[in-house]
Coordinates of C-alpha atoms and ligand atoms in Angstrom, one line a residue:
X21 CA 95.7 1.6 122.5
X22 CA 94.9 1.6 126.3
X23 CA 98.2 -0.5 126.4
X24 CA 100.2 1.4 124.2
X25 CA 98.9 4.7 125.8
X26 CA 99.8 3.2 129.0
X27 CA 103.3 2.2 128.6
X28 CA 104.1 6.0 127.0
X29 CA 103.0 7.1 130.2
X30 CA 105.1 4.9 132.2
X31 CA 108.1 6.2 130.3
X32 CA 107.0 10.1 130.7
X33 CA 105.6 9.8 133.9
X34 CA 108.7 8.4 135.8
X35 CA 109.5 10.7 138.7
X36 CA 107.7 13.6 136.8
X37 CA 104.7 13.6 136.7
X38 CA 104.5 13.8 140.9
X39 CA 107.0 16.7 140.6
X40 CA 105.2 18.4 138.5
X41 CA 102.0 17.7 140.2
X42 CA 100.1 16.6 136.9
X43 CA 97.1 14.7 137.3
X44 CA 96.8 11.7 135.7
X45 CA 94.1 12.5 133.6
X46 CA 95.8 15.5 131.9
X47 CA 99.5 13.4 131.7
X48 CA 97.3 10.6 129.6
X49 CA 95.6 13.3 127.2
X50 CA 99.4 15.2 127.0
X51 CA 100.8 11.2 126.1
X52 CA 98.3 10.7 123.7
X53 CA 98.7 13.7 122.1
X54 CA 97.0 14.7 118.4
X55 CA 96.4 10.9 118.2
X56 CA 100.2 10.3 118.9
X57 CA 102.5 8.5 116.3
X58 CA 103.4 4.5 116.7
X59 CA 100.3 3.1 115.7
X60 CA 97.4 4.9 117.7
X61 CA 96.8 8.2 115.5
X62 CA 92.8 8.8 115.2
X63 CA 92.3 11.2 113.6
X64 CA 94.2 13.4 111.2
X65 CA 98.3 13.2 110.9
X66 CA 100.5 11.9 113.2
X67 CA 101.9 14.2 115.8
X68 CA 105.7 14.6 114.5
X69 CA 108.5 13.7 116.9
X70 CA 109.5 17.4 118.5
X71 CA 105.4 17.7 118.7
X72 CA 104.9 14.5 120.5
X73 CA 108.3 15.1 122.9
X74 CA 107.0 18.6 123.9
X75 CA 106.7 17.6 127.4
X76 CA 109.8 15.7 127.9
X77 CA 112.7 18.1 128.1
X78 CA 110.9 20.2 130.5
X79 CA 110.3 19.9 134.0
X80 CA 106.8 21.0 133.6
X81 CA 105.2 18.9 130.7
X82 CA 103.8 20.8 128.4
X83 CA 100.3 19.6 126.4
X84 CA 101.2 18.0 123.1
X85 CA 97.3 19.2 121.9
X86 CA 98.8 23.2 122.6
X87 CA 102.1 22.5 121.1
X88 CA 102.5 23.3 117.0
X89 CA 104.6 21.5 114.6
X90 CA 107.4 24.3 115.4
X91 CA 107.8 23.7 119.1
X92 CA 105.4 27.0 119.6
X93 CA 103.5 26.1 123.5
X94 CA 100.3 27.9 123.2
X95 CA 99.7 28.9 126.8
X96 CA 98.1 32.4 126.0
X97 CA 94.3 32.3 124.8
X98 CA 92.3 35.0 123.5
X99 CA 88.2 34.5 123.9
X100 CA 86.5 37.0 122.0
X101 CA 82.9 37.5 124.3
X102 CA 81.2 39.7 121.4
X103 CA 81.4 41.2 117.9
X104 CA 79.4 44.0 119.4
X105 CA 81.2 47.5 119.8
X106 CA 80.0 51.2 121.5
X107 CA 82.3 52.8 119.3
X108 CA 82.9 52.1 115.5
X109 CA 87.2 52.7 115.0
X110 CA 88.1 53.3 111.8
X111 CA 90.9 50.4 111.9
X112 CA 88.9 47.9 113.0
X113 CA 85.4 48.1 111.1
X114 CA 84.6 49.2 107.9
X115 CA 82.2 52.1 108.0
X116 CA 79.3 50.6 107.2
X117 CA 79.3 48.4 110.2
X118 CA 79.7 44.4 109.9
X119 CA 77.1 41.7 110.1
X120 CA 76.5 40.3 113.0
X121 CA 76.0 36.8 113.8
X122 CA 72.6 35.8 115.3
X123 CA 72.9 35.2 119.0
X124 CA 72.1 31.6 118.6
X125 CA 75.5 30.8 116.9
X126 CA 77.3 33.2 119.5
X127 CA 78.8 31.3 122.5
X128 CA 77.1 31.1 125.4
X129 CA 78.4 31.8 129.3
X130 CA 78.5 28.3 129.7
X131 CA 80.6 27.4 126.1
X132 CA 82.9 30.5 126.9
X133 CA 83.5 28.5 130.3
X134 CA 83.9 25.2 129.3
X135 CA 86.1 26.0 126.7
X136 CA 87.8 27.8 129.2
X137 CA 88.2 24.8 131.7
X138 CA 89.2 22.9 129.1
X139 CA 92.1 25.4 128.0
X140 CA 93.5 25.8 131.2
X141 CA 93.8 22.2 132.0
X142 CA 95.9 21.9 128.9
X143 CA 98.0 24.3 130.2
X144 CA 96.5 27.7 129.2
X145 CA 97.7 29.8 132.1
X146 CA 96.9 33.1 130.9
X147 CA 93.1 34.4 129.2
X148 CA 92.4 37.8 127.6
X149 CA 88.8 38.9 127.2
X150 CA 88.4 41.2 124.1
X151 CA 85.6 41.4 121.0
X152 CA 84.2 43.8 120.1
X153 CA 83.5 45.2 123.2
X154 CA 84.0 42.7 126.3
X155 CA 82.6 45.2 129.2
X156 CA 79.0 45.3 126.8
X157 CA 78.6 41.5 127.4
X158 CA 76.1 41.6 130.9
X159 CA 77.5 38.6 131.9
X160 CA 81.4 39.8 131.8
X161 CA 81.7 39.9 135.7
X162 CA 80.3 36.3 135.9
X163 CA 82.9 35.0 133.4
X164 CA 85.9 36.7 134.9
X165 CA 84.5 35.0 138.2
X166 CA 84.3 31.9 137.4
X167 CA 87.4 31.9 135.0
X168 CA 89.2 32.6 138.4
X169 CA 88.3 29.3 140.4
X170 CA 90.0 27.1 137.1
X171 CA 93.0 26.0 139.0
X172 CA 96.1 26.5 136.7
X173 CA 94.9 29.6 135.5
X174 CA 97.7 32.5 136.3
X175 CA 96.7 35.8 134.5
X176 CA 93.1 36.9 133.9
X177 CA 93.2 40.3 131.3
X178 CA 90.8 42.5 129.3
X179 CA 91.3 44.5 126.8
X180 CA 89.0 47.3 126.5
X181 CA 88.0 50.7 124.5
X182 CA 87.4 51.8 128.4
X183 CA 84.2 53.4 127.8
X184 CA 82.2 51.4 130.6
X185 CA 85.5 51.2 132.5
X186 CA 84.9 53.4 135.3
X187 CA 81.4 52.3 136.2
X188 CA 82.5 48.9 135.9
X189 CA 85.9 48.6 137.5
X190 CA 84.8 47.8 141.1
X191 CA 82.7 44.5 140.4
X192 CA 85.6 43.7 137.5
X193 CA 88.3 43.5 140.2
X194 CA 86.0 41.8 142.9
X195 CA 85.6 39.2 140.1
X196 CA 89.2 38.7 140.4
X197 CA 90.7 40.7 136.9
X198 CA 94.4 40.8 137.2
X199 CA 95.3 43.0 133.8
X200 CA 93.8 46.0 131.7
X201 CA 94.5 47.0 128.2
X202 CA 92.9 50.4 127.4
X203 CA 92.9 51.3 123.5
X204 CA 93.3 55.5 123.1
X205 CA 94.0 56.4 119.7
X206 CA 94.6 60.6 120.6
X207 CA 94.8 62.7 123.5
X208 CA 92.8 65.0 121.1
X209 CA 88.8 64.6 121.9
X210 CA 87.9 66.1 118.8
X211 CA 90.4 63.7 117.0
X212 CA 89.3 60.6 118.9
X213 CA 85.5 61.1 118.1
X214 CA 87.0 61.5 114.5
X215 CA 89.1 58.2 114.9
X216 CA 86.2 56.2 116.9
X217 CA 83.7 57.5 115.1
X218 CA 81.8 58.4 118.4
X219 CA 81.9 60.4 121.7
X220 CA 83.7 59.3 124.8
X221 CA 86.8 60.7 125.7
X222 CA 86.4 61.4 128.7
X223 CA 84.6 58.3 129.8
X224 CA 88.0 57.0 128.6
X225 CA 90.1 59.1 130.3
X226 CA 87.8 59.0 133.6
X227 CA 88.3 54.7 133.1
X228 CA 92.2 54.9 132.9
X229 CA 92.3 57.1 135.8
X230 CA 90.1 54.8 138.2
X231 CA 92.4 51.7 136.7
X232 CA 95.7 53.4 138.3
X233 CA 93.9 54.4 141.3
X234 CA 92.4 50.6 141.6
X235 CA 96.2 49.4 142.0
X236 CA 96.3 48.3 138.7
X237 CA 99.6 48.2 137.6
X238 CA 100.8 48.9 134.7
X239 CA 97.4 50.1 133.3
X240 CA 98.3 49.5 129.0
X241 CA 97.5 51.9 127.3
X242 CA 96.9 50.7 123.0
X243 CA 97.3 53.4 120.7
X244 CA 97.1 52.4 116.7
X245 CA 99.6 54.7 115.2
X246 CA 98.4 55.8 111.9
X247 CA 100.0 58.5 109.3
X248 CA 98.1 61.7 108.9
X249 CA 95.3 60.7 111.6
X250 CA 97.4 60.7 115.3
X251 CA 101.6 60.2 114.5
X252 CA 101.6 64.0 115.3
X253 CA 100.5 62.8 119.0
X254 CA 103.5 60.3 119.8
X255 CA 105.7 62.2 121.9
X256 CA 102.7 63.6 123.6
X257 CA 101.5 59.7 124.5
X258 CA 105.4 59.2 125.4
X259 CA 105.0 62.1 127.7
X260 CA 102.0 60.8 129.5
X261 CA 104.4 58.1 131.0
X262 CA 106.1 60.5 133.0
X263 CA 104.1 61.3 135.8
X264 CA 101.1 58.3 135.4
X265 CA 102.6 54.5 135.7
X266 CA 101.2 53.6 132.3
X267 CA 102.4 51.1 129.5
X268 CA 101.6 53.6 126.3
X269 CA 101.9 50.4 123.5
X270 CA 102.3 52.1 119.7
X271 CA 100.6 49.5 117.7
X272 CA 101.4 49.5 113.8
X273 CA 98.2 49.0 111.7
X274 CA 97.3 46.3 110.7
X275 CA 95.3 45.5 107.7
X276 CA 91.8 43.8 108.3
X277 CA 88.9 43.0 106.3
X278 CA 87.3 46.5 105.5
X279 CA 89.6 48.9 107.0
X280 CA 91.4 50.3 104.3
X281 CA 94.6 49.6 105.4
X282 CA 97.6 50.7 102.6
X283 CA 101.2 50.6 103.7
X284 CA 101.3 54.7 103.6
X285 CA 99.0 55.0 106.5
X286 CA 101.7 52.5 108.5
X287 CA 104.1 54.6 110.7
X288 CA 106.9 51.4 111.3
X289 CA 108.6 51.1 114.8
X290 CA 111.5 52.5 113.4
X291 CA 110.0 55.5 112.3
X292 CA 108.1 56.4 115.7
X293 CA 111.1 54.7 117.9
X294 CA 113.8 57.9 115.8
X295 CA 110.8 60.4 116.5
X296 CA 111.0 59.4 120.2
X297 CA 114.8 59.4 120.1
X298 CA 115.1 63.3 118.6
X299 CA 112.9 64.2 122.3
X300 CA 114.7 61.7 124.1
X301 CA 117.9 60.4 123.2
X302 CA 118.6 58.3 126.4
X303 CA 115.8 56.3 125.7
X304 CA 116.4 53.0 127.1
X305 CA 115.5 49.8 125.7
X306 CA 113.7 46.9 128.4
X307 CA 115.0 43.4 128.5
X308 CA 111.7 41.3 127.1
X309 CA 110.0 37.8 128.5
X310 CA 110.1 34.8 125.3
X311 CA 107.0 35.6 124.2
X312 CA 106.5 39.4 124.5
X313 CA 104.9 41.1 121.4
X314 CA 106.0 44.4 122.7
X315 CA 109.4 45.7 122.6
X316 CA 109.4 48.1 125.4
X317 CA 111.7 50.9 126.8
X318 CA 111.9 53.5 129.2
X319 CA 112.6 57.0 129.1
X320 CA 114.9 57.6 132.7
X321 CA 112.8 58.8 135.5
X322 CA 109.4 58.4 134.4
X323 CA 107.1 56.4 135.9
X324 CA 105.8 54.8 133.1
X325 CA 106.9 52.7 130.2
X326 CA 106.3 52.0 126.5
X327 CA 106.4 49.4 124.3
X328 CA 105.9 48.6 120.6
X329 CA 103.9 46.5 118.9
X330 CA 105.6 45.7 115.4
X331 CA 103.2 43.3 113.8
X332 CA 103.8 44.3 110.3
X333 CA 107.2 45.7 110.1
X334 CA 109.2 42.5 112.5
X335 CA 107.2 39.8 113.2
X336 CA 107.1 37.6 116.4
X337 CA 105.8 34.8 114.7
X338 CA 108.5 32.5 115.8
X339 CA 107.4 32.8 119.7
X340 CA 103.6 33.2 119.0
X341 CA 102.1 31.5 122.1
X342 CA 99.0 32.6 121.1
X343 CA 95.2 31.1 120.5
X344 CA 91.9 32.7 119.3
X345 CA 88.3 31.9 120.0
X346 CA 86.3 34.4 118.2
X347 CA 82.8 34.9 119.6
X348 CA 80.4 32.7 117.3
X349 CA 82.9 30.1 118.4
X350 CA 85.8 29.3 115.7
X351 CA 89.5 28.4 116.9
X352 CA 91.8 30.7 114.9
X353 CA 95.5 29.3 115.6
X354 CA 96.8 33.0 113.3
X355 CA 95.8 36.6 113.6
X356 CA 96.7 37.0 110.0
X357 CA 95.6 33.5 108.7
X358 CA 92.0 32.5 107.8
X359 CA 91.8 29.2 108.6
X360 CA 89.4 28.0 111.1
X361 CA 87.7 25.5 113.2
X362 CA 84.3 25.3 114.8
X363 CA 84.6 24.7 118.7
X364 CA 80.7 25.5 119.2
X365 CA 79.9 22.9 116.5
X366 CA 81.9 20.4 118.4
X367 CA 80.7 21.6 121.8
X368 CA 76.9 21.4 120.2
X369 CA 77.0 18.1 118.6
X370 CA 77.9 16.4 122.1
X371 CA 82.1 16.0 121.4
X372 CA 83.7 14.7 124.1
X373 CA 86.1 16.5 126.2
X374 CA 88.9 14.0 124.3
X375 CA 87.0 15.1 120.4
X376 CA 87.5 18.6 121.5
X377 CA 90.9 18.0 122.4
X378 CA 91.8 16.3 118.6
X379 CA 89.7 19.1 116.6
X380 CA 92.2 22.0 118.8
X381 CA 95.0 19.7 118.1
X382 CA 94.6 19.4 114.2
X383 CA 94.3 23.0 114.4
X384 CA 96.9 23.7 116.2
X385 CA 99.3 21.2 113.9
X386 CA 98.3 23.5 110.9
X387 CA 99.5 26.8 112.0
X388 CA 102.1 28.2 109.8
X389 CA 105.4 28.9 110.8
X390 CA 104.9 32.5 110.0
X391 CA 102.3 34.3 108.6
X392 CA 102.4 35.7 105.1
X393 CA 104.2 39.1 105.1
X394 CA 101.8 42.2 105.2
X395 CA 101.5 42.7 101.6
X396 CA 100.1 39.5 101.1
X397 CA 97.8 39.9 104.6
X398 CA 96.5 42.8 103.3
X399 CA 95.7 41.1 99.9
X400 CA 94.3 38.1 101.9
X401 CA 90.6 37.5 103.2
X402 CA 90.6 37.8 106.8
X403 CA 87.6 39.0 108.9
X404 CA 87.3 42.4 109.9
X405 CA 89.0 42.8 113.5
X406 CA 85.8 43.4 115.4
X407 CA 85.1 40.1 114.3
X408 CA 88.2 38.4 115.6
X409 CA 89.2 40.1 118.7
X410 CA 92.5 41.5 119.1
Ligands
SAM1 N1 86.9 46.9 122.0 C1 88.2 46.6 122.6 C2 89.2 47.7 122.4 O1 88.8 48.7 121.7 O2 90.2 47.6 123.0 C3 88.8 45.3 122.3 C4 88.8 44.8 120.9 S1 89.9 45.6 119.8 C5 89.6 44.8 118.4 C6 91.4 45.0 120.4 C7 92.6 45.8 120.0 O3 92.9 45.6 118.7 C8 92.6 47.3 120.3 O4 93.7 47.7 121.1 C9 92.7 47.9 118.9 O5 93.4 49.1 119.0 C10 93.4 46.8 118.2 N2 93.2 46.9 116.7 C11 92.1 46.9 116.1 N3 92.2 47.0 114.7 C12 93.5 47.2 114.5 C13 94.4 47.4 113.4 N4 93.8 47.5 112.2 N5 95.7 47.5 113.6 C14 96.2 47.4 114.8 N6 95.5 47.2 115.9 C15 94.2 47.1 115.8

């Protein structure tokens, strides 16, 4: 195997590697891949020819482990640091609350940052913190910190309900936070106790505020668009991007375990993007990075931008660059699939950085190309989304 490993690496490694500054260590996993093909597979099937080759049309190898059996380079990783929550929103919980895992399966600072490390050097260059609640986990400002020594790692973000925002923006950008996602469901406060099932608007408000006066830039702002609850308030988020430079993202809704999703509540794109056209007709549509999930535009002279989030109605399954790790620990290679892998058994039974790397990698080689269609998702058994992190 050490042979076999060795002359791949010969091949891939000629005048490439140096150029693309790769240490060995990482070009030898990358070669070996999901137990590779030709005779030195380990465990699980064979990494298929376009899986194995990931790295060799590009300048920049890309790690085999990260790389699906559709060509998909998962370089985006979502850690979910709690299933706790200060507020309870009506499309993410189910009312009577969820279960919560006993802190002794939940990952600690030291798994969140290992699996981190180990992430990054794989070629995860960009890490969103979300939960339940990130900013409620005391140790949030040590994560983010150390998170930003791991060499590789480009983009640190958060996505928040912003209710701690304000207080703790200071430390959070000391720590070295690049990116801010602040959910905001109505510009109502009576409607967004009635949404979030709790007080806090303000706090909210007060958080986005400090987040454009920090230099953050753009602050996103998520609102879940739901019919008969806040689609009345559209054109009212649209006009907030006039005079503040914020990234107002419509999200569809999405059906979770518990939330009571049905496809009348669902306002599509379509439907909010001719609402927005009636006020604004020169509306102007944003040319998009590969793997954007928002389609954005731009109303002419405002400061500020929006963007779409079409989940349900057109899917962006075919440039999903995307990885979870919920907080009690599981790999979840789908938003909408239920499949999943323990990375805090592995971690806990002493795996080796290299066993990690094949239990991520015969994850990864099971992800579908696309996920079922939102009737079936809605039919399907999924956890509730406080439990998976959005
Ligand atoms: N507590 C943080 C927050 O409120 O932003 C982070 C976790 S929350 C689960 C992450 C994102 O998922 C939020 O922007 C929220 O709006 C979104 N989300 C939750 N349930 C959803 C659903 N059913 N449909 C669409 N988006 C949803």
């Amino acid at each position: 195997m050490a042979h076999q490993s060795r002359r791949v690496l010969r091949l891939l490694s000629a005048g490439r590697a140096e150029a693309a500054g790769l240490s060995a260590r990482r070009l030898e996993l990358s070669a070996r891949g999901c137990g590779g093909g030709g005779g030195w597979r380990r465990f699980g099937p064979a990494v298929p020819e376009d899986r194995r080759l990931a790295f060799k049309d590009d300048v920049l190898p890309f790690s085999a482990f990260l790389t699906d059996n559709f060509g998909r380079r998962h370089n985006y990783l979502r850690i979910s640091l709690t299933e706790k929550c200060n507020l309870r929103c009506q499309y993410c919980m189910p009312e009577e609350g969820v279960k919560l895992t006993p802190r002794s399966q939940l990952l600690t600072t030291k798994e969140v940052l290992t699996l981190a490390r180990l992430f990054v050097q794989e070629g995860v260059d960009k890490i969103r913190l979300t939960g339940g609640e990130p900013l409620i986990r005391p140790d949030v400002l040590d994560i983010i910190a150390e998170m930003r020594k791991l060499e590789g790692l480009k983009t640190i973000a958060v996505t928040t309900n912003g209710m701690n925002l304000s207080r703790l923006l200071p430390g959070l950008k000391d720590a070295g936070l690049d990116l801010l996602n602040i959910s905001l469901d109505s510009l109502v406060p009576a409607k967004f106790e009635f949404i979030v099932r709790r007080k806090g608007f303000h706090k909210v408000m007060e958080g986005i505020e400090k987040a454009i006066e920090m230099g953050y830039r753009p602050v996103k702002v998520n609102c879940v668009v739901m019919r008969g609850l806040n689609e009345d308030e559209i054109l009212d988020f649209v006009s907030l991007t006039e005079t503040k430079p914020l990234d107002v993202r419509f999200i569809e809704y999405m059906p979770f375990d518990g939330n009571r999703w049905n496809f009348k509540k669902m306002v599509s794109y379509q439907e909010m993007l001719d609402r927005i056209r009636q006020q604004w007709p020169n509306l102007e549509s944003l040319p998009g990075g590969k793997a954007d999930t928002a389609k954005s535009f731009k109303v002419p002279g405002f400061q500020g931008q929006l963007g779409f989030i079409t989940s349900m109605s057109e899917n962006f399954c075919g440039s999903c660059n995307r990885l979870r790790i919920t907080a009690d620990g599981n790999l979840k290679v789908c938003l909408f699939g239920n499949s999943e892998v323990s990375l805090r058994d592995s971690l806990r039974s002493g795996a080796s950085h290299e066993e990690l790397l094949q239990v991520i990698c015969a994850a990864v080689g099971r992800k579908k190309q696309q996920h079922a269609g939102m009737f079936s998702i809605s039919q399907m058994k999924n956890r509730p989304m406080i439990l998976i992190g959005g």
